[in-house]
């Protein structure tokens, strides 16, 4: 089955991973900007990173028939440096018209601090002024519930936002309903220990239905599994779900959400 | 030939995996207790005890309840605390 991984950090993966993903049916992916594992020191560090995301990774993916898209921002983990964050936010428009750029992301909260909130709101403001879609990171573990609710407060409080153009990622059992009830898209991340398993993701599809739901691997430089979406597909099959229902979650839904972005020029494999 | 109900099918599919996970939890708790440290006073140990008790409650949202048990509290007036309008 063809699928699209809507959240994966391929700059941290090897070319062998591209080959494996292609063999498993991956035909498209989107890569949000994220934390490198250390705090970058200057706006030029981000400029180089955005060059990698918008030029090099699409070429590397294309060698295996995978269409690569991206999102730009400074990650919440680096938002405590508000002055650097503002420099990066001011520089992002240099890249917004490049092919394959889907919007602003993954912005969000990490430890739910005041500075993170300030930088989040300034990213949202940029997205509104440039008519971009938004991809949102929600915090990990004990911070997730509080942070997700704070993020929803900010989004709902901004009347400029079209909720159908916002994806709130890393939802779990205690946050998914809040996100869907407010009209946003929700992403389930299949990630060892700190996020969701394929079985629990299928549980949530069964409980809430497939509408506005995405599933992703968030494969990155940490312990993660870039082939987690095929694990989800297998679990759906084991439980007897129709191929059309599986395809909707792993292929049609990301295509529908991304299609709202002017940077999404997808060439279907069929 | 009797048709297996969805519940029976789910139990058939989940029984061995659940059994294995319960054994893993049991062995993990034994491992911690064998260390004979101060773990009983650690708030995380108390959280684990409460989480295990939640599993025995007869309601359909155990996963969500366990998630909330391990979550910080959301305060709707956080904007005022941060002085952000």
Coordinates of C-alpha atoms in Angstrom, one line a residue:
Chain A
X1 CA 0.0 0.0 0.0
X2 CA 1.2 3.5 -0.9
X3 CA 1.5 5.8 2.1
X4 CA 2.7 9.3 3.1
X5 CA 4.6 9.9 6.3
X6 CA 3.5 13.4 7.3
X7 CA 6.1 13.9 10.0
X8 CA 9.6 12.5 9.7
X9 CA 13.0 14.1 10.3
X10 CA 15.0 12.7 7.4
X11 CA 18.1 14.9 7.9
X12 CA 18.8 12.5 10.8
X13 CA 18.4 9.4 8.8
X14 CA 20.6 7.5 6.3
X15 CA 20.0 7.1 2.6
X16 CA 19.4 3.4 3.4
X17 CA 16.3 4.5 5.3
X18 CA 15.0 6.3 2.2
X19 CA 15.5 3.0 0.3
X20 CA 13.7 1.0 3.0
X21 CA 10.8 3.4 3.2
X22 CA 10.4 3.3 -0.6
X23 CA 10.3 -0.5 -0.6
X24 CA 7.6 -0.4 2.1
X25 CA 5.3 1.9 0.1
X26 CA 6.3 5.4 1.2
X27 CA 5.7 7.8 -1.7
X28 CA 5.6 11.1 0.1
X29 CA 6.7 12.6 3.4
X30 CA 6.9 16.0 5.1
X31 CA 9.7 17.0 7.3
X32 CA 9.1 19.7 10.0
X33 CA 12.0 21.8 11.2
X34 CA 13.1 20.6 14.6
X35 CA 15.8 20.6 17.3
X36 CA 19.2 19.3 16.2
X37 CA 20.0 17.9 19.6
X38 CA 21.9 21.0 20.5
X39 CA 21.0 24.7 20.4
X40 CA 22.1 26.4 17.2
X41 CA 24.1 29.6 17.8
X42 CA 23.0 31.9 15.1
X43 CA 20.4 32.7 12.4
X44 CA 22.9 31.6 9.8
X45 CA 22.8 28.1 11.3
X46 CA 19.1 28.0 10.6
X47 CA 19.6 29.4 7.1
X48 CA 21.9 26.5 6.4
X49 CA 19.4 24.1 7.9
X50 CA 16.5 25.5 5.8
X51 CA 18.7 25.1 2.7
X52 CA 19.2 21.4 3.6
X53 CA 15.5 21.0 4.1
X54 CA 14.4 22.7 0.9
X55 CA 17.1 21.7 -1.5
X56 CA 19.2 18.7 -0.5
X57 CA 16.6 16.4 1.2
X58 CA 14.1 16.6 -1.7
X59 CA 16.8 15.5 -4.1
X60 CA 17.9 12.6 -1.8
X61 CA 14.3 11.5 -1.5
X62 CA 13.6 11.8 -5.2
X63 CA 16.3 9.2 -5.9
X64 CA 14.0 6.7 -4.3
X65 CA 10.7 8.0 -5.8
X66 CA 9.7 9.7 -2.6
X67 CA 8.3 13.2 -2.8
X68 CA 9.7 15.3 0.1
X69 CA 8.0 18.4 1.6
X70 CA 9.0 20.5 4.5
X71 CA 7.9 23.0 7.2
X72 CA 10.1 25.8 8.6
X73 CA 10.4 27.3 12.1
X74 CA 12.7 27.5 15.2
X75 CA 11.7 24.7 17.5
X76 CA 10.2 25.2 20.9
X77 CA 13.3 23.7 22.6
X78 CA 15.3 26.8 21.3
X79 CA 12.6 29.3 22.1
X80 CA 14.0 30.3 25.4
X81 CA 16.4 32.4 23.3
X82 CA 13.7 34.9 22.2
X83 CA 16.1 37.3 20.4
X84 CA 17.5 34.5 18.2
X85 CA 14.0 33.2 17.7
X86 CA 12.9 36.6 16.4
X87 CA 15.9 36.7 14.0
X88 CA 14.9 33.2 12.6
X89 CA 11.2 34.2 12.3
X90 CA 12.2 37.3 10.3
X91 CA 14.4 35.1 8.0
X92 CA 11.9 32.4 7.3
X93 CA 10.1 34.3 4.5
X94 CA 13.3 34.0 2.4
X95 CA 12.3 30.3 2.0
X96 CA 8.5 30.3 2.0
X97 CA 8.1 30.4 -1.8
X98 CA 10.5 27.5 -2.4
X99 CA 8.9 24.3 -3.9
X100 CA 7.9 21.8 -1.3
X101 CA 7.5 24.2 1.6
X102 CA 4.1 23.5 3.2
X103 CA 4.1 26.1 6.0
X104 CA 5.3 26.9 9.5
X105 CA 6.2 24.1 11.8
X106 CA 6.7 22.3 13.9
X107 CA 6.0 25.1 16.3
X108 CA 4.6 24.5 19.7
X109 CA 5.5 24.2 23.4
X110 CA 8.1 22.1 25.1
X111 CA 8.1 22.9 28.9
X112 CA 5.1 25.3 28.6
X113 CA 7.1 28.4 29.5
X114 CA 6.3 32.1 28.9
X115 CA 9.1 32.4 26.4
X116 CA 7.9 29.4 24.4
X117 CA 4.4 31.0 24.4
X118 CA 5.8 34.3 23.1
X119 CA 7.7 32.6 20.3
X120 CA 4.8 30.4 19.4
X121 CA 2.5 33.4 19.0
X122 CA 5.0 35.2 16.8
X123 CA 5.3 32.1 14.6
X124 CA 1.5 32.0 14.3
X125 CA 1.4 35.7 13.4
X126 CA 3.9 35.0 10.7
X127 CA 1.8 32.2 9.3
X128 CA -1.3 34.4 9.3
X129 CA 0.5 37.2 7.5
X130 CA 2.0 34.9 4.9
X131 CA -1.1 32.6 4.5
X132 CA 0.8 29.5 5.6
X133 CA -0.5 26.3 7.0
X134 CA 0.7 25.3 10.5
X135 CA 2.1 22.1 12.0
X136 CA 2.2 22.0 15.8
X137 CA 4.4 20.0 18.2
X138 CA 2.8 19.2 21.5
X139 CA 5.0 18.5 24.6
X140 CA 6.2 15.2 25.9
X141 CA 5.0 13.1 28.8
X142 CA 3.7 15.0 31.8
X143 CA 3.8 18.3 30.0
X144 CA 1.6 17.2 27.1
X145 CA -1.9 17.7 28.5
X146 CA -1.2 21.1 29.9
X147 CA 0.8 22.2 26.8
X148 CA -1.8 21.0 24.4
X149 CA -4.6 22.8 26.2
X150 CA -2.5 26.0 26.3
X151 CA -1.8 25.7 22.5
X152 CA -5.5 25.2 21.8
X153 CA -6.4 28.3 23.9
X154 CA -4.0 30.3 21.8
X155 CA -5.3 29.0 18.5
X156 CA -8.9 29.3 19.3
X157 CA -8.3 32.8 20.6
X158 CA -7.0 33.9 17.2
X159 CA -9.9 34.6 14.8
X160 CA -7.6 34.7 11.8
X161 CA -6.9 31.0 12.0
X162 CA -8.6 28.5 9.6
X163 CA -8.7 25.4 11.8
X164 CA -8.8 23.1 8.8
X165 CA -5.3 24.3 7.9
X166 CA -3.7 23.5 11.3
X167 CA -2.3 20.1 12.3
X168 CA -1.8 19.5 16.0
X169 CA 0.7 16.6 16.3
X170 CA 1.6 14.0 18.8
X171 CA -1.9 13.6 20.2
X172 CA -2.6 10.8 22.6
X173 CA -5.6 9.4 24.5
X174 CA -6.0 12.4 26.8
X175 CA -5.6 15.1 24.1
X176 CA -7.0 13.8 20.9
X177 CA -10.6 14.7 21.7
X178 CA -9.8 18.2 22.6
X179 CA -8.0 18.7 19.3
X180 CA -10.6 17.2 17.1
X181 CA -13.5 18.8 18.9
X182 CA -12.0 22.2 18.2
X183 CA -11.9 21.4 14.4
X184 CA -8.2 20.9 14.0
X185 CA -6.4 18.0 12.3
X186 CA -4.7 15.6 14.7
X187 CA -1.5 13.6 14.2
X188 CA -0.7 10.4 16.1
X189 CA 3.1 9.8 16.4
X190 CA 4.3 6.2 16.6
X191 CA 7.3 6.6 18.8
X192 CA 8.9 4.3 21.4
X193 CA 8.3 5.0 25.1
X194 CA 7.3 8.7 25.0
X195 CA 4.5 8.8 22.5
X196 CA 2.1 6.3 20.9
X197 CA 2.2 2.6 19.7
X198 CA 0.7 1.4 16.5
X199 CA -2.0 -0.6 18.5
X200 CA -3.0 2.5 20.5
X201 CA -3.1 4.6 17.3
X202 CA -5.5 2.0 15.8
X203 CA -7.6 2.2 19.0
X204 CA -7.9 5.9 18.5
X205 CA -9.0 5.5 14.9
X206 CA -11.6 3.0 16.1
X207 CA -12.9 5.4 18.8
X208 CA -12.8 8.7 16.9
X209 CA -13.1 7.7 13.3
X210 CA -10.6 8.5 10.5
X211 CA -11.7 12.1 9.8
X212 CA -8.9 14.6 10.3
X213 CA -6.6 12.0 11.7
X214 CA -3.0 11.4 10.5
X215 CA -0.4 8.9 11.6
X216 CA 3.4 9.5 11.5
X217 CA 6.7 8.0 12.6
X218 CA 8.5 11.2 13.6
X219 CA 11.7 9.2 12.8
X220 CA 14.6 11.4 14.0
X221 CA 18.1 11.1 15.6
X222 CA 16.7 9.6 18.8
X223 CA 15.3 6.1 19.4
X224 CA 12.6 6.0 16.7
X225 CA 11.4 3.8 13.9
X226 CA 11.1 5.4 10.5
X227 CA 9.0 2.4 9.3
X228 CA 6.4 2.8 12.0
X229 CA 3.6 3.7 9.6
X230 CA 3.8 0.3 8.0
X231 CA 3.5 -1.2 11.5
X232 CA 0.3 0.8 11.9
X233 CA -1.0 -0.5 8.5
X234 CA -0.3 -4.1 9.6
X235 CA -2.1 -3.6 12.9
X236 CA -5.1 -2.2 11.0
X237 CA -5.1 -5.3 8.8
X238 CA -4.8 -7.6 11.8
X239 CA -8.0 -6.2 13.2
X240 CA -9.8 -6.6 9.9
X241 CA -10.1 -3.0 8.7
X242 CA -10.8 -2.5 5.0
X243 CA -7.9 -1.5 2.8
X244 CA -9.9 1.6 1.8
X245 CA -10.1 2.6 5.5
X246 CA -6.4 2.1 6.0
X247 CA -5.6 4.0 2.8
X248 CA -7.7 6.9 4.0
X249 CA -5.6 7.4 7.1
X250 CA -2.1 6.8 5.7
X251 CA -2.5 8.3 2.2
X252 CA -5.7 10.2 1.5
X253 CA -5.8 12.2 4.7
X254 CA -2.3 13.6 4.5
X255 CA -2.8 14.4 0.8
X256 CA -6.1 16.2 1.7
X257 CA -4.4 18.2 4.4
X258 CA -1.3 19.1 2.5
X259 CA -3.3 20.0 -0.6
X260 CA -4.3 23.2 1.2
X261 CA -0.8 24.4 0.9
X262 CA 0.5 26.2 -2.3
X263 CA 3.8 24.4 -1.9
X264 CA 2.2 20.9 -2.3
X265 CA 2.6 19.8 -5.9
X266 CA 2.0 16.1 -5.4
X267 CA 2.4 13.7 -8.3
X268 CA 0.3 10.6 -7.4
X269 CA 2.1 7.3 -8.1
X270 CA -1.0 5.8 -9.8
Chain B
X1 CA -19.5 -23.7 13.3
X2 CA -20.1 -20.9 15.9
X3 CA -19.2 -17.4 14.8
X4 CA -16.7 -15.7 17.0
X5 CA -17.9 -12.4 18.4
X6 CA -15.8 -9.3 18.0
X7 CA -15.1 -9.3 21.8
X8 CA -14.0 -12.9 21.7
X9 CA -11.8 -12.2 18.7
X10 CA -10.2 -9.2 20.5
X11 CA -9.6 -11.3 23.6
X12 CA -8.1 -14.1 21.5
X13 CA -5.8 -11.5 19.9
X14 CA -4.8 -9.6 23.0
X15 CA -4.6 -12.4 25.7
X16 CA -1.0 -13.4 25.3
X17 CA 0.3 -9.9 24.7
X18 CA -1.5 -8.6 27.8
X19 CA -0.3 -11.6 29.8
X20 CA 3.3 -10.8 28.7
X21 CA 3.0 -7.1 29.6
X22 CA 1.6 -7.9 33.1
X23 CA 4.5 -10.2 33.7
X24 CA 6.9 -7.4 32.6
X25 CA 5.3 -5.0 35.0
X26 CA 5.3 -7.6 37.8
X27 CA 8.9 -8.3 37.3
X28 CA 9.8 -4.6 37.1
X29 CA 8.1 -3.9 40.4
X30 CA 9.8 -6.9 42.0
X31 CA 13.2 -5.6 40.7
X32 CA 12.7 -2.2 42.2
X33 CA 11.5 -3.6 45.6
X34 CA 14.5 -6.0 45.7
X35 CA 16.8 -2.9 45.8
X36 CA 15.3 -2.1 49.2
X37 CA 15.8 1.7 48.8
X38 CA 13.6 4.6 49.5
X39 CA 11.4 4.1 46.5
X40 CA 8.2 3.8 48.5
X41 CA 8.5 7.5 49.4
X42 CA 9.1 8.6 45.8
X43 CA 6.0 10.3 44.3
X44 CA 6.6 8.3 41.1
X45 CA 6.2 5.1 42.9
X46 CA 2.9 6.3 44.3
X47 CA 1.9 7.3 40.8
X48 CA 2.6 3.8 39.6
X49 CA 0.5 2.2 42.3
X50 CA -2.4 4.5 41.4
X51 CA -2.0 3.7 37.7
X52 CA -2.1 0.0 38.4
X53 CA -5.3 0.4 40.5
X54 CA -6.9 2.4 37.6
X55 CA -6.5 -0.6 35.4
X56 CA -9.0 -2.6 37.5
X57 CA -11.7 0.1 37.2
X58 CA -14.6 -0.9 34.9
X59 CA -14.8 2.0 32.5
X60 CA -13.8 2.3 28.9
X61 CA -11.2 5.0 29.1
X62 CA -8.4 3.5 31.2
X63 CA -5.7 4.7 28.8
X64 CA -6.9 8.3 29.0
X65 CA -7.2 8.2 32.8
X66 CA -3.7 6.8 33.1
X67 CA -2.4 9.6 30.8
X68 CA -4.1 12.2 33.0
X69 CA -2.7 10.6 36.2
X70 CA 0.8 11.2 34.8
X71 CA 0.0 14.7 33.6
X72 CA 0.6 18.2 35.0
X73 CA -2.6 20.1 35.8
X74 CA -4.0 22.5 33.2
X75 CA -5.0 25.9 34.6
X76 CA -7.3 27.9 32.3
X77 CA -6.0 31.2 33.7
X78 CA -2.4 30.5 32.5
X79 CA -2.4 33.7 30.4
X80 CA -2.8 35.8 33.5
X81 CA 0.0 34.0 35.3
X82 CA 2.3 34.7 32.2
X83 CA 0.9 38.2 31.8
X84 CA 0.2 37.5 28.1
X85 CA -3.0 38.9 26.7

